[in-house]
Amino acid sequence: MGKSRLNIGQKVEIRTEPDGEVYASMIQELEAETVAISLPVLQGRYLLLQPGERVTVEFCSADAVYTFETVVVGRKKHGELSLLLLARPSAYKRKQRWELFRLPVVLPCSFRLRAAADPGGKSSKKFGGKIKDLSGRGLKLSTSCPVKINDVLIVSFALPGNEEQCFTLQGTVRWCEESEERMITAGVEFTEVSPEQEEQIINYIFAQQRQSLRLLRGRKND
């Protein structure tokens, strides 16, 4: 893995060893032996690290999610900006985005079966269903519609939040199973999803995972 995986302006997440909270940061400078990042922040709180402390850094690229472990080597100033210096990594761990970021959810959705004579799927009947889990590259669908392996679906759904995000994505059924109640559960892989749409879904999953982690830690501290 080359050092070119890192870029100035790249967003990264910083976690203290072994299971610390996740702080947001950005790469500001790259040198031969060091990476300078803005002070990591979480909900207005800065992560104040000392030389010698170990951290895990995680970042997304177009094809995967990468992590590396490193050590804090110092601080520096860039104008009015305080920067944290990390030792530049010699190796990275690679994880497939769709394998790593899979979020259990219950979201309503609608879909159409795409016929060969109807590439857009606009004239086919609309069916309802529920999304049971979600990743940047696919979803698990529960429906009463008898879908089967290799069916092509046009799936529409919305991700809740301060600004609701709506998606209409094409996907292919890779597996399916029927329950005793004649409900179908199907694994759908997105076959037409833009990098921007994938990034939006992954960012939503990131946010939900962080919120769940904060709630869990809050309960432990009660």
CSV table of C-alpha atoms in Angstrom, one decimal, residues 2-4 10 22-23 54 62 66-67 76-77 84 86 96 121 131 142 153 170 197 199 203 205 207:
chain,number,residue,atom,x,y,z
A,2,GLY,CA,1.5,3.3,-1.0
A,3,LYS,CA,1.7,6.5,0.9
A,4,SER,CA,-0.4,8.2,-1.7
A,10,GLN,CA,-8.9,14.3,3.5
A,22,VAL,CA,-14.3,8.6,17.6
A,23,TYR,CA,-13.2,12.2,16.8
A,54,ARG,CA,-1.2,5.7,20.2
A,62,ALA,CA,-13.4,5.3,-3.5
A,66,TYR,CA,-8.6,2.0,5.4
A,67,THR,CA,-7.3,2.1,9.0
A,76,LYS,CA,2.9,22.5,15.5
A,77,LYS,CA,1.3,25.8,14.5
A,84,LEU,CA,-1.3,17.4,15.7
A,86,LEU,CA,1.3,11.8,13.7
A,96,GLN,CA,-14.5,-3.4,1.9
A,121,GLY,CA,-39.1,0.2,-14.5
A,131,ILE,CA,-35.4,-2.3,4.5
A,142,SER,CA,-38.5,-7.7,3.4
A,153,LEU,CA,-35.4,-3.8,-8.7
A,170,GLN,CA,-31.3,0.0,-9.1
A,197,GLN,CA,-24.9,8.4,-3.2
A,199,GLU,CA,-20.9,8.3,0.4
A,203,ASN,CA,-22.1,8.9,6.3
A,205,ILE,CA,-24.5,4.8,8.8
A,207,ALA,CA,-23.7,8.9,12.3
